[in-house]
mmCIF file of C-alpha atoms in Angstrom:
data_model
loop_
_atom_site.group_PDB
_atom_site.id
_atom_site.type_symbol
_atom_site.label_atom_id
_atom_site.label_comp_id
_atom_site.label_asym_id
_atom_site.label_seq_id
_atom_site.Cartn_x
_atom_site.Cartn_y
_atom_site.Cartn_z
ATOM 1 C CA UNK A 1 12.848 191.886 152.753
ATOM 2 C CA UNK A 2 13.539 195.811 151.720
ATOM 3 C CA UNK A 3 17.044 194.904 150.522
ATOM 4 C CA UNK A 4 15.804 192.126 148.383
ATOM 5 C CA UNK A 5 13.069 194.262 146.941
ATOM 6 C CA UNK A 6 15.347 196.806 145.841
ATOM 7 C CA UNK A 7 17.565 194.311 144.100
ATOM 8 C CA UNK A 8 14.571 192.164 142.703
ATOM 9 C CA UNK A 9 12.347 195.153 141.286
ATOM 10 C CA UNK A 10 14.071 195.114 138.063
ATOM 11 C CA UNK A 11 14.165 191.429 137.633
ATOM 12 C CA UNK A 12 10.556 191.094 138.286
ATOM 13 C CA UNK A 13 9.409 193.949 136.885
ATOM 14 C CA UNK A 14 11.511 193.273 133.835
ATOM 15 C CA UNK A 15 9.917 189.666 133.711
ATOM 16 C CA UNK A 16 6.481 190.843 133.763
ATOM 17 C CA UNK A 17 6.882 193.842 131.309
ATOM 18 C CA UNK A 18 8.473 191.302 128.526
ATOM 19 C CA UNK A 19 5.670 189.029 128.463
ATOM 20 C CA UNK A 20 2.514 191.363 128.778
ATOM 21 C CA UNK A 21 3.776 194.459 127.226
ATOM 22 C CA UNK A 22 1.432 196.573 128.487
ATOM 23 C CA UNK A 23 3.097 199.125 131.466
ATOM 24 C CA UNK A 24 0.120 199.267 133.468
ATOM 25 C CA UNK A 25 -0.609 195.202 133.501
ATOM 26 C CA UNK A 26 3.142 194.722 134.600
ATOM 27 C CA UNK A 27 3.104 197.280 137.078
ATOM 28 C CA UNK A 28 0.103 195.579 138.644
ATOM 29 C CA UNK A 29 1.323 192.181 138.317
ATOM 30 C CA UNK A 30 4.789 193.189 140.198
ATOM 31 C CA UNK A 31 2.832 194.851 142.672
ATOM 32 C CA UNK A 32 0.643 191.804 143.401
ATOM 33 C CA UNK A 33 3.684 189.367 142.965
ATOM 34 C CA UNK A 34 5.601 191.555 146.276
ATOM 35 C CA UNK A 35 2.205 191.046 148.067
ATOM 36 C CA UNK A 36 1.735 187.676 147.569
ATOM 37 C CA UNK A 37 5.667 187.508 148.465
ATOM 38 C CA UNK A 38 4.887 189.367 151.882
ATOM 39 C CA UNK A 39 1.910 187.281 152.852
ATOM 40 C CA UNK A 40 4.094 183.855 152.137
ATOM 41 C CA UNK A 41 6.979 185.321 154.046
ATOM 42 C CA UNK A 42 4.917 186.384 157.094
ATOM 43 C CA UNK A 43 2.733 182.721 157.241
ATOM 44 C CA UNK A 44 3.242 180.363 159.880
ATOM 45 C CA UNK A 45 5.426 178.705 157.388
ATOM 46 C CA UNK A 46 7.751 181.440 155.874
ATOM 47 C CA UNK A 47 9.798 180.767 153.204
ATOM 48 C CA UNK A 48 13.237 182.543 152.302
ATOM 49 C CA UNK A 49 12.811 184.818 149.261
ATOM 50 C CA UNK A 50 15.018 185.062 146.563
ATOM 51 C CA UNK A 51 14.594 187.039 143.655
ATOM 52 C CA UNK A 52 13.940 183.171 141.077
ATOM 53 C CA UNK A 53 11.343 182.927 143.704
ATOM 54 C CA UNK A 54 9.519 185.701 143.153
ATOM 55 C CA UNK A 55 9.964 185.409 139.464
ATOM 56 C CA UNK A 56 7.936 182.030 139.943
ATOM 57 C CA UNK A 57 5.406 184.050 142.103
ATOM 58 C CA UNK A 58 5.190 186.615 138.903
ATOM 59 C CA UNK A 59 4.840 183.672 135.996
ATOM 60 C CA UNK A 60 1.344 182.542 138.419
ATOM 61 C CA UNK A 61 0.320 185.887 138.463
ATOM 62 C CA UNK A 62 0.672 186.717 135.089
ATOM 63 C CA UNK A 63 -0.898 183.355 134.446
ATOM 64 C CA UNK A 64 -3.931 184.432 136.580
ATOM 65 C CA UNK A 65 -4.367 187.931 135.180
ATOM 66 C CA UNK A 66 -4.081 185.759 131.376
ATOM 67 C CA UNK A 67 -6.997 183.941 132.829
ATOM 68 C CA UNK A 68 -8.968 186.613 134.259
ATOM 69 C CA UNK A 69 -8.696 188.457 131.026
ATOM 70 C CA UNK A 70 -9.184 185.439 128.376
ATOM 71 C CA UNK A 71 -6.132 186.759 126.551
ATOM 72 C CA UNK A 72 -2.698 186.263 126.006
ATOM 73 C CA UNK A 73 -0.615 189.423 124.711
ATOM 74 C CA UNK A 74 1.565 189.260 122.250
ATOM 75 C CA UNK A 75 5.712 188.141 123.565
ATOM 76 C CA UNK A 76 7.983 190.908 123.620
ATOM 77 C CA UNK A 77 11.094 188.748 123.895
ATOM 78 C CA UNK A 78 14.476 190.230 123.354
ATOM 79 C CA UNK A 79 15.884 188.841 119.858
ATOM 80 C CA UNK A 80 19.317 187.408 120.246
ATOM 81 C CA UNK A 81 21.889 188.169 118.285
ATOM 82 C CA UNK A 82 23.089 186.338 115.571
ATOM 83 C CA UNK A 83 26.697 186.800 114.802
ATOM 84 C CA UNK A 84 27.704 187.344 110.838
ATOM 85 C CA UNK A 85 23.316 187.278 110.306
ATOM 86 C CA UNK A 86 21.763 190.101 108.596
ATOM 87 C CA UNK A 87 19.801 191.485 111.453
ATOM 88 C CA UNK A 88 17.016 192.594 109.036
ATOM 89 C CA UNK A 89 16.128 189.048 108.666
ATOM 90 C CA UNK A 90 15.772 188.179 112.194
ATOM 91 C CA UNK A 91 13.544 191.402 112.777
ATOM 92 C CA UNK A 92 11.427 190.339 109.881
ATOM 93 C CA UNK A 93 10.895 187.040 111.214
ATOM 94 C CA UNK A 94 10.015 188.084 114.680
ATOM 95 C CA UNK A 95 7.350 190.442 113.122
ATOM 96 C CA UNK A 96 6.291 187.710 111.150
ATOM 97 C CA UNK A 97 6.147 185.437 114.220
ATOM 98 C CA UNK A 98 4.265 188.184 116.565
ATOM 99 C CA UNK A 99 1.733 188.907 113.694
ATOM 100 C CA UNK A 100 0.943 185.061 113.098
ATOM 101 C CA UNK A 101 0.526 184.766 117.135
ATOM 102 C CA UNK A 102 -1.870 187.888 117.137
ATOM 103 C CA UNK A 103 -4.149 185.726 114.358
ATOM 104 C CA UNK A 104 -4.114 182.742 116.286
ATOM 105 C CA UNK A 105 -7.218 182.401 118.730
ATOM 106 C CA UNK A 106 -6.407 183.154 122.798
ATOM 107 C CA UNK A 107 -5.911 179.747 123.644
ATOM 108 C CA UNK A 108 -3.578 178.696 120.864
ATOM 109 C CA UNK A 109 -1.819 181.796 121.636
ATOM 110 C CA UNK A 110 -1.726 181.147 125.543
ATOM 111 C CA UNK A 111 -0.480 177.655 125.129
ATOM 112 C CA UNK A 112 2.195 178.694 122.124
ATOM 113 C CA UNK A 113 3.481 181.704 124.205
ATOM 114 C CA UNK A 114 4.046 180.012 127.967
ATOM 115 C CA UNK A 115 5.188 176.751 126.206
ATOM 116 C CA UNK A 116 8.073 178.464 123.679
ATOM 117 C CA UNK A 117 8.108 181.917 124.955
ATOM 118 C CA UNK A 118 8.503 181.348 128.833
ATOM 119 C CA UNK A 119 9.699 177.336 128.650
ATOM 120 C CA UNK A 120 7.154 175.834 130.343
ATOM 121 C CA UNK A 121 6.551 172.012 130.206
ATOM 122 C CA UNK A 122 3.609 170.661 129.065
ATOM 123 C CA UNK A 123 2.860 170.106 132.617
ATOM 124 C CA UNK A 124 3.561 173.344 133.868
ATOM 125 C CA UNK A 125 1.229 174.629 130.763
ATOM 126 C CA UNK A 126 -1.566 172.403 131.838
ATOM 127 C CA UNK A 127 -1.338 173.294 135.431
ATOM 128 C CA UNK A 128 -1.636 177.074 134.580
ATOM 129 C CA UNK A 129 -4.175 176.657 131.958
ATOM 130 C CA UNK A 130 -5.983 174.640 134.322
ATOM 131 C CA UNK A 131 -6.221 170.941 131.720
ATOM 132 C CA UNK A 132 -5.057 167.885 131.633
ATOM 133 C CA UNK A 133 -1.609 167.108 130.446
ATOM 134 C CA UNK A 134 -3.330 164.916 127.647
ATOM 135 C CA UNK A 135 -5.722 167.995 126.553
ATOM 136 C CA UNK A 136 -2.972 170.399 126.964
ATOM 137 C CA UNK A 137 -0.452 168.249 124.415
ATOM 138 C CA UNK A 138 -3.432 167.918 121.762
ATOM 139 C CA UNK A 139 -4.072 171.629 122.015
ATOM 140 C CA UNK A 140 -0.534 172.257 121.764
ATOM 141 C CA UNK A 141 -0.860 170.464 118.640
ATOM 142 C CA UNK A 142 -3.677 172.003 117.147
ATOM 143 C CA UNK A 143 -2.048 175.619 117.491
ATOM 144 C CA UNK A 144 1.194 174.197 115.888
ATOM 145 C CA UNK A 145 -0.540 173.124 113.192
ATOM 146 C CA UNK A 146 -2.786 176.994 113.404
ATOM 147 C CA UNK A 147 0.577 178.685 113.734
ATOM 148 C CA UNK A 148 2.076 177.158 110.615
ATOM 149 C CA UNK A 149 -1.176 177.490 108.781
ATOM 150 C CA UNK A 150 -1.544 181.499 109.335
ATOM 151 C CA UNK A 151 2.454 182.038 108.542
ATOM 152 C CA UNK A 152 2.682 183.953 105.835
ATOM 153 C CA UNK A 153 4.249 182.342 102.804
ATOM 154 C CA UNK A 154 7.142 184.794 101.883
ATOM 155 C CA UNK A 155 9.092 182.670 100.186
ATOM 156 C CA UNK A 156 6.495 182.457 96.753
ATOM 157 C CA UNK A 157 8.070 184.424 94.048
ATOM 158 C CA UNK A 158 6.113 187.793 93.488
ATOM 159 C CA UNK A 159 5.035 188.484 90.009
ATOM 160 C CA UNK A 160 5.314 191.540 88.293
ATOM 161 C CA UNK A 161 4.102 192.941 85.168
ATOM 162 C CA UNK A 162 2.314 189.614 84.482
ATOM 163 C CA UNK A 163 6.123 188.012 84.401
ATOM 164 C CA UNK A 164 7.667 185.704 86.821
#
Protein backbone atom coordinates (compact mmCIF):
# COMPACT_ATOMS: atom_id res chain seq x y z
CA UNK A 1 0.00 0.00 0.00
CA UNK A 2 3.20 2.51 0.61
CA UNK A 3 4.33 2.00 -2.99
CA UNK A 4 0.97 2.82 -4.36
CA UNK A 5 0.65 5.86 -2.17
CA UNK A 6 3.72 7.29 -3.36
CA UNK A 7 2.73 6.86 -6.97
CA UNK A 8 -1.02 7.89 -6.38
CA UNK A 9 -0.37 11.16 -4.20
CA UNK A 10 -0.09 13.28 -7.17
CA UNK A 11 -2.97 11.85 -9.02
CA UNK A 12 -5.24 12.25 -6.15
CA UNK A 13 -4.04 15.11 -4.81
CA UNK A 14 -3.99 16.66 -8.24
CA UNK A 15 -7.75 15.53 -8.65
CA UNK A 16 -8.88 17.09 -5.58
CA UNK A 17 -6.89 20.43 -5.88
CA UNK A 18 -8.52 21.03 -9.58
CA UNK A 19 -11.96 20.84 -8.49
CA UNK A 20 -11.98 22.66 -5.00
CA UNK A 21 -9.19 25.03 -5.43
CA UNK A 22 -8.68 25.72 -2.14
CA UNK A 23 -5.05 23.97 -0.75
CA UNK A 24 -6.26 23.29 2.56
CA UNK A 25 -9.82 21.55 1.40
CA UNK A 26 -7.70 19.27 -1.02
CA UNK A 27 -5.20 18.46 1.38
CA UNK A 28 -7.95 17.27 3.70
CA UNK A 29 -9.91 15.55 1.18
CA UNK A 30 -6.64 13.42 0.01
CA UNK A 31 -5.97 12.77 3.46
CA UNK A 32 -9.46 11.38 4.17
CA UNK A 33 -9.62 9.65 0.65
CA UNK A 34 -6.04 7.39 1.88
CA UNK A 35 -8.06 6.70 5.11
CA UNK A 36 -11.04 5.64 3.77
CA UNK A 37 -8.62 3.63 1.25
CA UNK A 38 -6.89 1.94 4.39
CA UNK A 39 -10.05 1.05 6.22
CA UNK A 40 -11.55 -0.66 2.77
CA UNK A 41 -8.27 -2.41 2.25
CA UNK A 42 -7.99 -3.79 5.81
CA UNK A 43 -12.08 -5.00 5.95
CA UNK A 44 -13.00 -8.45 5.95
CA UNK A 45 -13.53 -7.85 2.33
CA UNK A 46 -10.38 -6.01 0.98
CA UNK A 47 -10.28 -4.75 -2.21
CA UNK A 48 -7.06 -4.21 -4.48
CA UNK A 49 -6.25 -0.48 -4.78
CA UNK A 50 -5.35 1.19 -7.72
CA UNK A 51 -4.74 4.66 -8.07
CA UNK A 52 -8.69 5.13 -10.57
CA UNK A 53 -9.83 3.64 -7.38
CA UNK A 54 -8.91 5.97 -5.13
CA UNK A 55 -9.70 8.74 -7.50
CA UNK A 56 -13.41 7.35 -7.18
CA UNK A 57 -12.88 7.30 -3.33
CA UNK A 58 -11.75 11.23 -3.74
CA UNK A 59 -14.88 12.33 -6.24
CA UNK A 60 -17.29 10.86 -2.86
CA UNK A 61 -15.32 12.73 -0.66
CA UNK A 62 -15.23 15.80 -2.32
CA UNK A 63 -18.90 15.20 -2.92
CA UNK A 64 -19.40 14.88 0.90
CA UNK A 65 -17.28 17.84 1.98
CA UNK A 66 -19.64 19.85 -1.13
CA UNK A 67 -22.46 18.67 1.02
CA UNK A 68 -21.25 19.37 4.35
CA UNK A 69 -20.40 22.83 3.26
CA UNK A 70 -23.61 23.72 0.96
CA UNK A 71 -21.18 24.93 -1.69
CA UNK A 72 -19.64 24.10 -4.73
CA UNK A 73 -16.25 26.04 -5.61
CA UNK A 74 -15.63 27.33 -8.58
CA UNK A 75 -13.72 24.45 -11.45
CA UNK A 76 -10.22 25.03 -11.93
CA UNK A 77 -9.97 22.83 -15.01
CA UNK A 78 -6.93 22.95 -17.17
CA UNK A 79 -7.94 24.74 -20.62
CA UNK A 80 -6.91 22.69 -23.58
CA UNK A 81 -5.23 23.89 -26.18
CA UNK A 82 -6.53 24.89 -29.26
CA UNK A 83 -4.20 24.65 -32.14
CA UNK A 84 -4.07 27.87 -34.71
CA UNK A 85 -6.86 29.61 -31.76
CA UNK A 86 -6.00 32.84 -30.30
CA UNK A 87 -5.46 31.74 -26.77
CA UNK A 88 -6.82 35.11 -25.49
CA UNK A 89 -10.16 33.99 -26.53
CA UNK A 90 -10.25 30.78 -24.80
CA UNK A 91 -8.96 32.51 -21.48
CA UNK A 92 -11.70 35.04 -21.86
CA UNK A 93 -14.26 32.53 -22.17
CA UNK A 94 -13.20 30.44 -19.28
CA UNK A 95 -13.32 33.66 -17.11
CA UNK A 96 -16.50 34.30 -18.50
CA UNK A 97 -17.65 30.73 -17.77
CA UNK A 98 -16.13 30.68 -13.99
CA UNK A 99 -17.73 34.16 -13.29
CA UNK A 100 -21.30 33.06 -14.65
CA UNK A 101 -20.87 29.71 -12.36
CA UNK A 102 -19.89 31.93 -9.26
CA UNK A 103 -23.54 33.88 -9.93
CA UNK A 104 -25.39 30.86 -10.22
CA UNK A 105 -26.95 29.63 -6.79
CA UNK A 106 -24.97 26.38 -4.96
CA UNK A 107 -27.11 23.91 -6.33
CA UNK A 108 -27.15 24.99 -9.95
CA UNK A 109 -23.54 25.30 -9.55
CA UNK A 110 -23.10 21.74 -7.86
CA UNK A 111 -25.14 20.04 -10.48
CA UNK A 112 -23.42 22.19 -13.59
CA UNK A 113 -19.86 21.53 -12.18
CA UNK A 114 -19.98 17.44 -11.37
CA UNK A 115 -22.21 16.99 -14.51
CA UNK A 116 -19.73 19.02 -17.24
CA UNK A 117 -16.77 19.60 -15.14
CA UNK A 118 -16.10 16.01 -13.66
CA UNK A 119 -18.51 13.88 -16.34
CA UNK A 120 -20.81 12.55 -14.21
CA UNK A 121 -24.14 11.02 -15.45
CA UNK A 122 -27.19 12.21 -14.44
CA UNK A 123 -27.27 9.24 -12.27
CA UNK A 124 -24.07 9.54 -10.77
CA UNK A 125 -25.18 13.43 -10.11
CA UNK A 126 -28.32 12.33 -8.42
CA UNK A 127 -26.69 9.72 -6.34
CA UNK A 128 -24.15 12.32 -4.96
CA UNK A 129 -26.57 15.05 -4.62
CA UNK A 130 -28.67 12.69 -2.90
CA UNK A 131 -32.25 13.14 -5.64
CA UNK A 132 -33.93 11.40 -7.85
CA UNK A 133 -32.73 10.96 -11.35
CA UNK A 134 -36.08 12.75 -12.46
CA UNK A 135 -35.38 15.85 -9.95
CA UNK A 136 -31.80 15.82 -10.75
CA UNK A 137 -32.52 16.13 -14.86
CA UNK A 138 -35.16 19.06 -14.16
CA UNK A 139 -32.62 20.82 -11.99
CA UNK A 140 -30.08 20.25 -14.48
CA UNK A 141 -32.36 22.07 -16.62
CA UNK A 142 -33.20 24.89 -14.65
CA UNK A 143 -29.36 25.84 -14.15
CA UNK A 144 -28.88 25.49 -17.99
CA UNK A 145 -31.35 27.73 -18.56
CA UNK A 146 -29.67 30.09 -15.14
CA UNK A 147 -26.28 29.60 -16.75
CA UNK A 148 -27.26 30.99 -20.12
CA UNK A 149 -29.36 33.65 -18.52
CA UNK A 150 -26.37 35.21 -16.26
CA UNK A 151 -23.75 34.91 -19.41
CA UNK A 152 -22.75 37.99 -20.18
CA UNK A 153 -23.74 39.24 -23.60
CA UNK A 154 -20.33 40.29 -25.18
CA UNK A 155 -21.18 40.08 -28.41
CA UNK A 156 -23.67 43.60 -28.36
CA UNK A 157 -21.82 46.29 -30.10
CA UNK A 158 -20.53 48.95 -27.51
CA UNK A 159 -21.42 52.48 -28.22
CA UNK A 160 -19.29 55.27 -28.02
CA UNK A 161 -19.64 58.88 -28.15
CA UNK A 162 -23.42 58.40 -28.59
CA UNK A 163 -22.40 56.55 -32.14
CA UNK A 164 -22.71 52.98 -33.01
Amino acid sequence: MLALYDEALPAVYGYVIRRAGDKNVAEDVTSETFLAAMDRARGDDPVEPTVAWLIGIARHKLADHWRKMQRTPTPVEEVPDHPGGDEWDVHLDRMLAEYTLARLSNTHRSVLTLRYVDDCTVPQCAEILGRTVTATEALLTRAKRAFRAAYPDHTAPVVKGGQS
